[in-house]
mmCIF file of N, CA, C and O in Angstrom:
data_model
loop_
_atom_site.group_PDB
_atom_site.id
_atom_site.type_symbol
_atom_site.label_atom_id
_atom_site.label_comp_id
_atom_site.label_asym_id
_atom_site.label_seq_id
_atom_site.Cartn_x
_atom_site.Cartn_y
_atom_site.Cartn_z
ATOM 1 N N UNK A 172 0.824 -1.196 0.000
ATOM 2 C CA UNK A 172 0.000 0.000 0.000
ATOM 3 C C UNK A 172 0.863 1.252 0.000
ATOM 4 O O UNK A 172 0.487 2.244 -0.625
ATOM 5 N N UNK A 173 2.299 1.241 0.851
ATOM 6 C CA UNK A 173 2.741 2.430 1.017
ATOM 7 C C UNK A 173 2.892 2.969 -0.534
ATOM 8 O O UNK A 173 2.168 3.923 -0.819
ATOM 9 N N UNK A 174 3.620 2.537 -1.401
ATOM 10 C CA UNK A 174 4.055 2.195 -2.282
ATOM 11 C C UNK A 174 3.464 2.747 -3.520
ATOM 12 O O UNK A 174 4.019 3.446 -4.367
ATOM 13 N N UNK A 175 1.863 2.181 -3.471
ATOM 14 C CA UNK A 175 0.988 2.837 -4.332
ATOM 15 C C UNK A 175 1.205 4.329 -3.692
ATOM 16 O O UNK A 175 1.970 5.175 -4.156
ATOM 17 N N UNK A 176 0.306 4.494 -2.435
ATOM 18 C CA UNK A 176 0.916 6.023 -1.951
ATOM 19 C C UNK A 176 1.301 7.114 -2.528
ATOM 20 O O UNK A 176 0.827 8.085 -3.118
ATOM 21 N N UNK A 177 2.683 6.515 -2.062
ATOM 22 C CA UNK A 177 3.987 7.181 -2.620
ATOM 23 C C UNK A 177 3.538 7.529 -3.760
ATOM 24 O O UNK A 177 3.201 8.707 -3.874
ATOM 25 N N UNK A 178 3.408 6.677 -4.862
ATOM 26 C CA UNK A 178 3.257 7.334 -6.177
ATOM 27 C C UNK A 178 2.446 7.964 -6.495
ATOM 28 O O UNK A 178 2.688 8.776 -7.387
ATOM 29 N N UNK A 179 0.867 7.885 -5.825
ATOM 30 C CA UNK A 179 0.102 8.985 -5.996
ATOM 31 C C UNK A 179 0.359 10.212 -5.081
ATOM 32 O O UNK A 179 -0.366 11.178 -5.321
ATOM 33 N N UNK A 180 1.174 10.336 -4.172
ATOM 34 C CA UNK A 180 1.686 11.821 -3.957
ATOM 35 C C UNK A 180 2.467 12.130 -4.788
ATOM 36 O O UNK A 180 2.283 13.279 -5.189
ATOM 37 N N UNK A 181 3.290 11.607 -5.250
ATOM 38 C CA UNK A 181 4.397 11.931 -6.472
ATOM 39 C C UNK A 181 3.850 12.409 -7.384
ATOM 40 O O UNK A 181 4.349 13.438 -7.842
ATOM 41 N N UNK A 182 2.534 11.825 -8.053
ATOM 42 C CA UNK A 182 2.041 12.317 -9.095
ATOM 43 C C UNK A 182 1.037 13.984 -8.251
ATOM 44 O O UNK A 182 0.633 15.114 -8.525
ATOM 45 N N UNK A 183 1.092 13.299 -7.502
ATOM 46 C CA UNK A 183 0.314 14.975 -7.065
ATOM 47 C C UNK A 183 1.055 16.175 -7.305
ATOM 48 O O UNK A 183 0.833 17.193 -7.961
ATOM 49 N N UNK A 184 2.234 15.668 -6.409
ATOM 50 C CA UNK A 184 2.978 16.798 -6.345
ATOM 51 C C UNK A 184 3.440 17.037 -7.750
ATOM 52 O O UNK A 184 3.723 18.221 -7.563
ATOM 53 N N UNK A 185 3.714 16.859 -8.905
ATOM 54 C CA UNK A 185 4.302 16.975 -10.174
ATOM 55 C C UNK A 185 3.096 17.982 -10.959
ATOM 56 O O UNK A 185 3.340 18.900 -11.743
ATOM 57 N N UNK A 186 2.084 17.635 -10.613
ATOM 58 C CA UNK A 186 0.474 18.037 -10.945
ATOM 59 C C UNK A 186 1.007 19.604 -10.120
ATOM 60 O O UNK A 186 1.265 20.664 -10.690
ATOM 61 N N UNK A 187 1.046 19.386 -9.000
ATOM 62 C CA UNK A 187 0.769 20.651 -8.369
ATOM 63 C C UNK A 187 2.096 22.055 -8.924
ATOM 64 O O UNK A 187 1.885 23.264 -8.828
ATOM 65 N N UNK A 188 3.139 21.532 -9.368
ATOM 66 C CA UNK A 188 4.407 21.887 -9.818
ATOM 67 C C UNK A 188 3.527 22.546 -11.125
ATOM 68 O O UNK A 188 3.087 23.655 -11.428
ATOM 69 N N UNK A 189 3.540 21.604 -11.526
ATOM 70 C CA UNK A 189 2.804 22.258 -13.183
ATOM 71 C C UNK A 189 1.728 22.937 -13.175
ATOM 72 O O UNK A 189 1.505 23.641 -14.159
ATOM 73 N N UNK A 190 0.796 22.915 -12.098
ATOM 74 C CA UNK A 190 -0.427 24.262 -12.200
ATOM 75 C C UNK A 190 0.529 25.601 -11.706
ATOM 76 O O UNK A 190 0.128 26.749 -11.898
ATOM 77 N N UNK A 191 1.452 25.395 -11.241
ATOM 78 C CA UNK A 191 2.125 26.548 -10.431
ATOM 79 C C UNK A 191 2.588 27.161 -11.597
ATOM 80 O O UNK A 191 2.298 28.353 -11.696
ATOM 81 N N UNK A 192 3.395 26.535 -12.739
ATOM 82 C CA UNK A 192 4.497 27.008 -13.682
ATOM 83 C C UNK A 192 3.383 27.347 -14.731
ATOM 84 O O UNK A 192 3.453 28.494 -15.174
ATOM 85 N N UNK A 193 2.300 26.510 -15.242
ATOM 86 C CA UNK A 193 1.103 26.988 -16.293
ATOM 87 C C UNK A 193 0.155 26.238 -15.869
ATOM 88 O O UNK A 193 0.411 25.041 -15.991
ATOM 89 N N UNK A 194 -1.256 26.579 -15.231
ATOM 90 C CA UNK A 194 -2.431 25.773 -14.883
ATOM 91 C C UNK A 194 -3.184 25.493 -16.224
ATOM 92 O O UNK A 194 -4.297 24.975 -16.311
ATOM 93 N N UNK A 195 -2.506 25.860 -17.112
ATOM 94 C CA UNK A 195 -3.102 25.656 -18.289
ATOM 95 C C UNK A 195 -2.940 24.914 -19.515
ATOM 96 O O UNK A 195 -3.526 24.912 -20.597
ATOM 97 N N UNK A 196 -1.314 23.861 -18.684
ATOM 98 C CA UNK A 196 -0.743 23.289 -19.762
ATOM 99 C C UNK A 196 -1.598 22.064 -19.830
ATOM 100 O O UNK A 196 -2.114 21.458 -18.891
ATOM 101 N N UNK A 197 -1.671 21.742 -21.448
ATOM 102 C CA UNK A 197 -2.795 21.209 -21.925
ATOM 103 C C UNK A 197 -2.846 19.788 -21.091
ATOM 104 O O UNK A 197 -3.859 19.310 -20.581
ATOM 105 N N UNK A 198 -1.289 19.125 -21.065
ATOM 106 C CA UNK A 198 -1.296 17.720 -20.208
ATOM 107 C C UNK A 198 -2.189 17.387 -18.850
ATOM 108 O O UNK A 198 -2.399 16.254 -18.418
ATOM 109 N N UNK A 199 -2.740 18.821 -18.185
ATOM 110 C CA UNK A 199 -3.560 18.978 -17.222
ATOM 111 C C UNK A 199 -4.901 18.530 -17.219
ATOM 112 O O UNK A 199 -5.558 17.777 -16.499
ATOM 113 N N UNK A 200 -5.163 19.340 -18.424
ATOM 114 C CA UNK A 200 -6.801 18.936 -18.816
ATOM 115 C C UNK A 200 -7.482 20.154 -18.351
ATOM 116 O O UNK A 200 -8.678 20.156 -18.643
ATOM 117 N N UNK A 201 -7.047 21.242 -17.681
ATOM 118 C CA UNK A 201 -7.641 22.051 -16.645
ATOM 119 C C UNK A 201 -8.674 22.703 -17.221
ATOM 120 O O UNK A 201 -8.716 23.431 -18.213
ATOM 121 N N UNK A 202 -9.790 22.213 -16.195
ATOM 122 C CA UNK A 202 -11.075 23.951 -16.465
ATOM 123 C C UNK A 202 -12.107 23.770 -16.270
ATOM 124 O O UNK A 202 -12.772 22.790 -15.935
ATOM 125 N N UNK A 203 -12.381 25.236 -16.586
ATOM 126 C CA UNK A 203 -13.302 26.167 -15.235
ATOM 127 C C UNK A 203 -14.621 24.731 -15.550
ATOM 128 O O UNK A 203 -14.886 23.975 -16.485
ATOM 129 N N UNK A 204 -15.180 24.995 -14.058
ATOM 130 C CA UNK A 204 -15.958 23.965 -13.255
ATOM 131 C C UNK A 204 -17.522 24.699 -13.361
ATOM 132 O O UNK A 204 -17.520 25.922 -13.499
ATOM 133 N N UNK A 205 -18.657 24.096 -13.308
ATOM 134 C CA UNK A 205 -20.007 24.385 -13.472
ATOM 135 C C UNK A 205 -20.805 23.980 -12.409
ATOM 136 O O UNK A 205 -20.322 23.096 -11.702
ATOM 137 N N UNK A 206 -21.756 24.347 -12.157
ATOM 138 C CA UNK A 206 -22.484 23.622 -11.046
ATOM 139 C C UNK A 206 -22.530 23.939 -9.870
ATOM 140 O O UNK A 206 -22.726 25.153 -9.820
ATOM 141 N N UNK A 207 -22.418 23.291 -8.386
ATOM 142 C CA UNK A 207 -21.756 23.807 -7.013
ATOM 143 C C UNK A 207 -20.420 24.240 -6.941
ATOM 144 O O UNK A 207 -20.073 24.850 -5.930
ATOM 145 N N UNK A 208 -19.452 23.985 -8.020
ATOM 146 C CA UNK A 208 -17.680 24.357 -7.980
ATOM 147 C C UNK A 208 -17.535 25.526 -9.068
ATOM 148 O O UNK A 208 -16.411 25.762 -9.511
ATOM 149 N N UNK A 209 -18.960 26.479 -9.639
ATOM 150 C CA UNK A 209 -19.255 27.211 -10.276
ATOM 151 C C UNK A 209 -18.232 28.377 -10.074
ATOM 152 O O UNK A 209 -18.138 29.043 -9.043
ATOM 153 N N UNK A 210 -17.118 28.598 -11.746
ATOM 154 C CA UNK A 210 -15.827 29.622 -10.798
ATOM 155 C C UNK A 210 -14.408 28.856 -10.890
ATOM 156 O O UNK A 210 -13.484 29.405 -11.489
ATOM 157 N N UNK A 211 -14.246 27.657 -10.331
ATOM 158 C CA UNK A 211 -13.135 27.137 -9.589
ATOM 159 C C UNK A 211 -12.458 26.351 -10.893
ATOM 160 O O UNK A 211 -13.018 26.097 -11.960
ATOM 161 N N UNK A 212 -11.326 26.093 -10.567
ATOM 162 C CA UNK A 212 -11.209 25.061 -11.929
ATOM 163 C C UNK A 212 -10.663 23.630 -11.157
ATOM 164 O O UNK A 212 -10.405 23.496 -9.961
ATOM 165 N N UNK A 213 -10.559 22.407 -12.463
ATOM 166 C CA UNK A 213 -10.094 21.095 -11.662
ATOM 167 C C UNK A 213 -9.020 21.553 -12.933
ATOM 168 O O UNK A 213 -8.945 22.466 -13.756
ATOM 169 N N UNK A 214 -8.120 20.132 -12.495
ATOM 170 C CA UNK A 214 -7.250 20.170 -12.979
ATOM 171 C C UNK A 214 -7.015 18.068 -12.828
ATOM 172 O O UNK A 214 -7.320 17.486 -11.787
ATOM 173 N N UNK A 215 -6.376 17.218 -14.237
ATOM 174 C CA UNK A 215 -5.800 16.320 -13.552
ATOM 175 C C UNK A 215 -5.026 15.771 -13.260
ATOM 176 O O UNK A 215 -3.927 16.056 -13.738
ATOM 177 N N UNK A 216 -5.176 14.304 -11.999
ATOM 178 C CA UNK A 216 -3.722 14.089 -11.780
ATOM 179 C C UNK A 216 -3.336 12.691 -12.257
ATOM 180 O O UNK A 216 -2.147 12.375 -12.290
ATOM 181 N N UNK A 217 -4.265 11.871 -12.614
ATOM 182 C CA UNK A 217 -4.501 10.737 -12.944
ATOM 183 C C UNK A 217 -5.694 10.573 -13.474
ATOM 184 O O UNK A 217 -6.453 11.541 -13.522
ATOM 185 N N UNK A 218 -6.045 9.454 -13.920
ATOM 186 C CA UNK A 218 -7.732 8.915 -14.894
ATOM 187 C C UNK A 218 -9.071 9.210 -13.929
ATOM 188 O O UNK A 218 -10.188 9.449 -14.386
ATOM 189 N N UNK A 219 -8.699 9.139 -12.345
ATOM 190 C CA UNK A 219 -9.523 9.336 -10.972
ATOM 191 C C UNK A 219 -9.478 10.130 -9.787
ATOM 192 O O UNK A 219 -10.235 10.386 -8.850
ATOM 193 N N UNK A 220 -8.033 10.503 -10.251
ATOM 194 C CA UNK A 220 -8.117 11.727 -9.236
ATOM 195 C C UNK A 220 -7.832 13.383 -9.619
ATOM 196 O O UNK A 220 -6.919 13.835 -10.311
ATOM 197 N N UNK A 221 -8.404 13.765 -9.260
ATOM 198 C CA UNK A 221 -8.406 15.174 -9.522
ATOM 199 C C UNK A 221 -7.642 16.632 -8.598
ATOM 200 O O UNK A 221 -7.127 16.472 -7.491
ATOM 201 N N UNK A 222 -7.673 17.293 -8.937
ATOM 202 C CA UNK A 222 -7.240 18.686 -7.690
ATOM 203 C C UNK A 222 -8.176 19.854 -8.378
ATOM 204 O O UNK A 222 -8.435 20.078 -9.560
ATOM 205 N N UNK A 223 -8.587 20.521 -7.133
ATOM 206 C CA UNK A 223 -9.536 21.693 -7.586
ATOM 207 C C UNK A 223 -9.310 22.904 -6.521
ATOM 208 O O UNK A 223 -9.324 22.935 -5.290
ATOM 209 N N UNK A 224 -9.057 24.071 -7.711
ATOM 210 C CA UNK A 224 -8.466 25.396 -7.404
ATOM 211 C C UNK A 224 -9.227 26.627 -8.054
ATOM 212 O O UNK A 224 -10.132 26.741 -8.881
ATOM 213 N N UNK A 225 -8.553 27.381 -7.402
ATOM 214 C CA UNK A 225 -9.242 28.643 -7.760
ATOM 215 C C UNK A 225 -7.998 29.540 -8.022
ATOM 216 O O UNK A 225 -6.883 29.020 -7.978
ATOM 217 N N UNK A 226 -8.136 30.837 -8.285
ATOM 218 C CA UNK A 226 -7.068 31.768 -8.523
ATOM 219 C C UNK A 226 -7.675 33.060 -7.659
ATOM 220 O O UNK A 226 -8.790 33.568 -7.543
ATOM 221 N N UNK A 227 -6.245 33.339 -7.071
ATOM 222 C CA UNK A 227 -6.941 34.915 -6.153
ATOM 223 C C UNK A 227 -6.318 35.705 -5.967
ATOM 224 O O UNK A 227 -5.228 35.154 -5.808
ATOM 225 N N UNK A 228 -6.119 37.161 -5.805
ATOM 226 C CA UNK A 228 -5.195 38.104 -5.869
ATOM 227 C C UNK A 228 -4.626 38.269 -4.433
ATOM 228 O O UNK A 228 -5.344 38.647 -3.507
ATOM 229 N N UNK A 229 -3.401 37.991 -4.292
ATOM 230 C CA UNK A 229 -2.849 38.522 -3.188
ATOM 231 C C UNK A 229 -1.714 39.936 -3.260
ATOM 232 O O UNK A 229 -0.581 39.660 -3.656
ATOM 233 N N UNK A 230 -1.877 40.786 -3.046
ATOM 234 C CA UNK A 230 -1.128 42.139 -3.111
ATOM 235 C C UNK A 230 -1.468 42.306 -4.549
ATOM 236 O O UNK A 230 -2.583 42.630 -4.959
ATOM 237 N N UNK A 231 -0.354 42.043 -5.334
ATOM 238 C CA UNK A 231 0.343 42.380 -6.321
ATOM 239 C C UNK A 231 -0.028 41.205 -7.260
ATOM 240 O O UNK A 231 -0.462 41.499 -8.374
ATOM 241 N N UNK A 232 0.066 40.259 -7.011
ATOM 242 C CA UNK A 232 0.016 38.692 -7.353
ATOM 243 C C UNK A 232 -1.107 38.181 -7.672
ATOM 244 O O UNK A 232 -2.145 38.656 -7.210
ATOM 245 N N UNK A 233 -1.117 36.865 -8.722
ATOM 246 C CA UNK A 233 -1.853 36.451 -9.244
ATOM 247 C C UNK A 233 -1.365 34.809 -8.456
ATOM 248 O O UNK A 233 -0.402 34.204 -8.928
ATOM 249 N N UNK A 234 -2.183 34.202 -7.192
ATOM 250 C CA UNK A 234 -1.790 33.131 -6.701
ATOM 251 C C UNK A 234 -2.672 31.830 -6.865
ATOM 252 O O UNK A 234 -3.767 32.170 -7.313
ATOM 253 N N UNK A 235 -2.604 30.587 -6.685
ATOM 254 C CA UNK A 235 -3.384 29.717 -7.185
ATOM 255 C C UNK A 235 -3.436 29.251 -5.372
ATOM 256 O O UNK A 235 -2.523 29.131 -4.555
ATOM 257 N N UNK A 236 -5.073 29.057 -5.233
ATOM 258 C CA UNK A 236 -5.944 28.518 -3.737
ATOM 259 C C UNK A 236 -5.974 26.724 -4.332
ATOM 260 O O UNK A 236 -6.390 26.283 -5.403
ATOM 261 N N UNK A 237 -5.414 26.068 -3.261
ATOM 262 C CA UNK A 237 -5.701 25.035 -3.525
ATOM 263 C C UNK A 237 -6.860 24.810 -2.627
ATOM 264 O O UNK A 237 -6.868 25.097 -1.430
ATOM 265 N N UNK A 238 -7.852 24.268 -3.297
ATOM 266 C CA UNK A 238 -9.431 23.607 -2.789
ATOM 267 C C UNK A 238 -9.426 22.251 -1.733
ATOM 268 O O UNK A 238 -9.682 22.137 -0.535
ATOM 269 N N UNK A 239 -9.068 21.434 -2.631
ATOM 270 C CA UNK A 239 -9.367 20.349 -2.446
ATOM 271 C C UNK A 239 -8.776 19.378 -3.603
ATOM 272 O O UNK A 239 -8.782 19.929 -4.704
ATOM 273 N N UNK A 240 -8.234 17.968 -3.598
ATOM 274 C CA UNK A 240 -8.063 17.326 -4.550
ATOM 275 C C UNK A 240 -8.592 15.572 -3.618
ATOM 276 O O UNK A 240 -8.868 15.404 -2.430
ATOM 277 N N UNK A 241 -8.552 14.542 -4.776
ATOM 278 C CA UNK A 241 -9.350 13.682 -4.455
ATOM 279 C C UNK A 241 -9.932 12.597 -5.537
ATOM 280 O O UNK A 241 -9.592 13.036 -6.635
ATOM 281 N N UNK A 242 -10.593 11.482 -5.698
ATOM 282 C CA UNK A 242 -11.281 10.825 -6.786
ATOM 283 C C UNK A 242 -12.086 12.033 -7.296
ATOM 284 O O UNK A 242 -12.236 13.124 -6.746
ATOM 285 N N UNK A 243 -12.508 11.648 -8.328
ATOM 286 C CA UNK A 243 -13.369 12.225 -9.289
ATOM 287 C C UNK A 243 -14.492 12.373 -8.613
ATOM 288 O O UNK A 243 -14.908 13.531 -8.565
ATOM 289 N N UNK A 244 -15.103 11.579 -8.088
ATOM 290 C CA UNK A 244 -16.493 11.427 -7.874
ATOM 291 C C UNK A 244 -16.821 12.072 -6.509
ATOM 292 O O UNK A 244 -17.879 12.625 -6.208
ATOM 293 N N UNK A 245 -15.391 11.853 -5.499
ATOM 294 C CA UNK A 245 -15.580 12.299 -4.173
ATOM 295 C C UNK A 245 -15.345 13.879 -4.194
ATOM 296 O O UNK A 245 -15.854 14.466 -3.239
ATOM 297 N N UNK A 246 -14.638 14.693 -5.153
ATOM 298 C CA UNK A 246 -14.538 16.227 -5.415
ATOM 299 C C UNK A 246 -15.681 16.855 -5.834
ATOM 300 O O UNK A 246 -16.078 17.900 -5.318
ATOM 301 N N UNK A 247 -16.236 16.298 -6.726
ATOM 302 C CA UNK A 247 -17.363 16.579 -7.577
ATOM 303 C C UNK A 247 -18.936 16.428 -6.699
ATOM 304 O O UNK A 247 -19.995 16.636 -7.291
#
C-alpha cells in the first residue's frame, strides 16, 4: 500500500508543480468547473483523481488557492 501512496503523492505533487508554472498546460486537462464548484477550476492528476483550485489576488500577485483534490467522484 505504502508504495501505491507514494506514487500517488508523487504524481500529485508533479500536478501541483505544473499548475504553479502553467495551470493551463494542456497535459492537465484544466477547467473552469459548473455547477456547485461554479468559478473554480479542476485540474488532472490521474484517470480518478483530480485537484480543484481557484485563482486569487494577493497584493500584487496572481496566486493559485488550492481547494481540495481527491477521486473524481468524491470532489465533484
Amino acid at each position: 500500500i505504502f508504495r501505491k501512496q507514494h506514487g500517488l503523492i508523487t504524481k500529485i505533487d508533479i500536478t501541483l508543480r505544473k499548475i504553479s508554472v502553467n495551470p493551463f498546460d494542456e497535459n492537465l486537462r484544466t477547467h473552469k468547473l459548473t455547477g456547485n464548484l461554479k468559478g473554480f477550476y479542476s485540474s488532472k492528476v490521474t484517470d480518478d483523481i483530480r485537484i480543484i483550485f481557484d485563482f486569487v489576488h494577493d497584493e500584487d500577485e496572481l496566486c493559485i488557492l488550492l481547494l481540495t483534490f481527491g477521486k473524481h467522484d468524491d470532489v465533484y
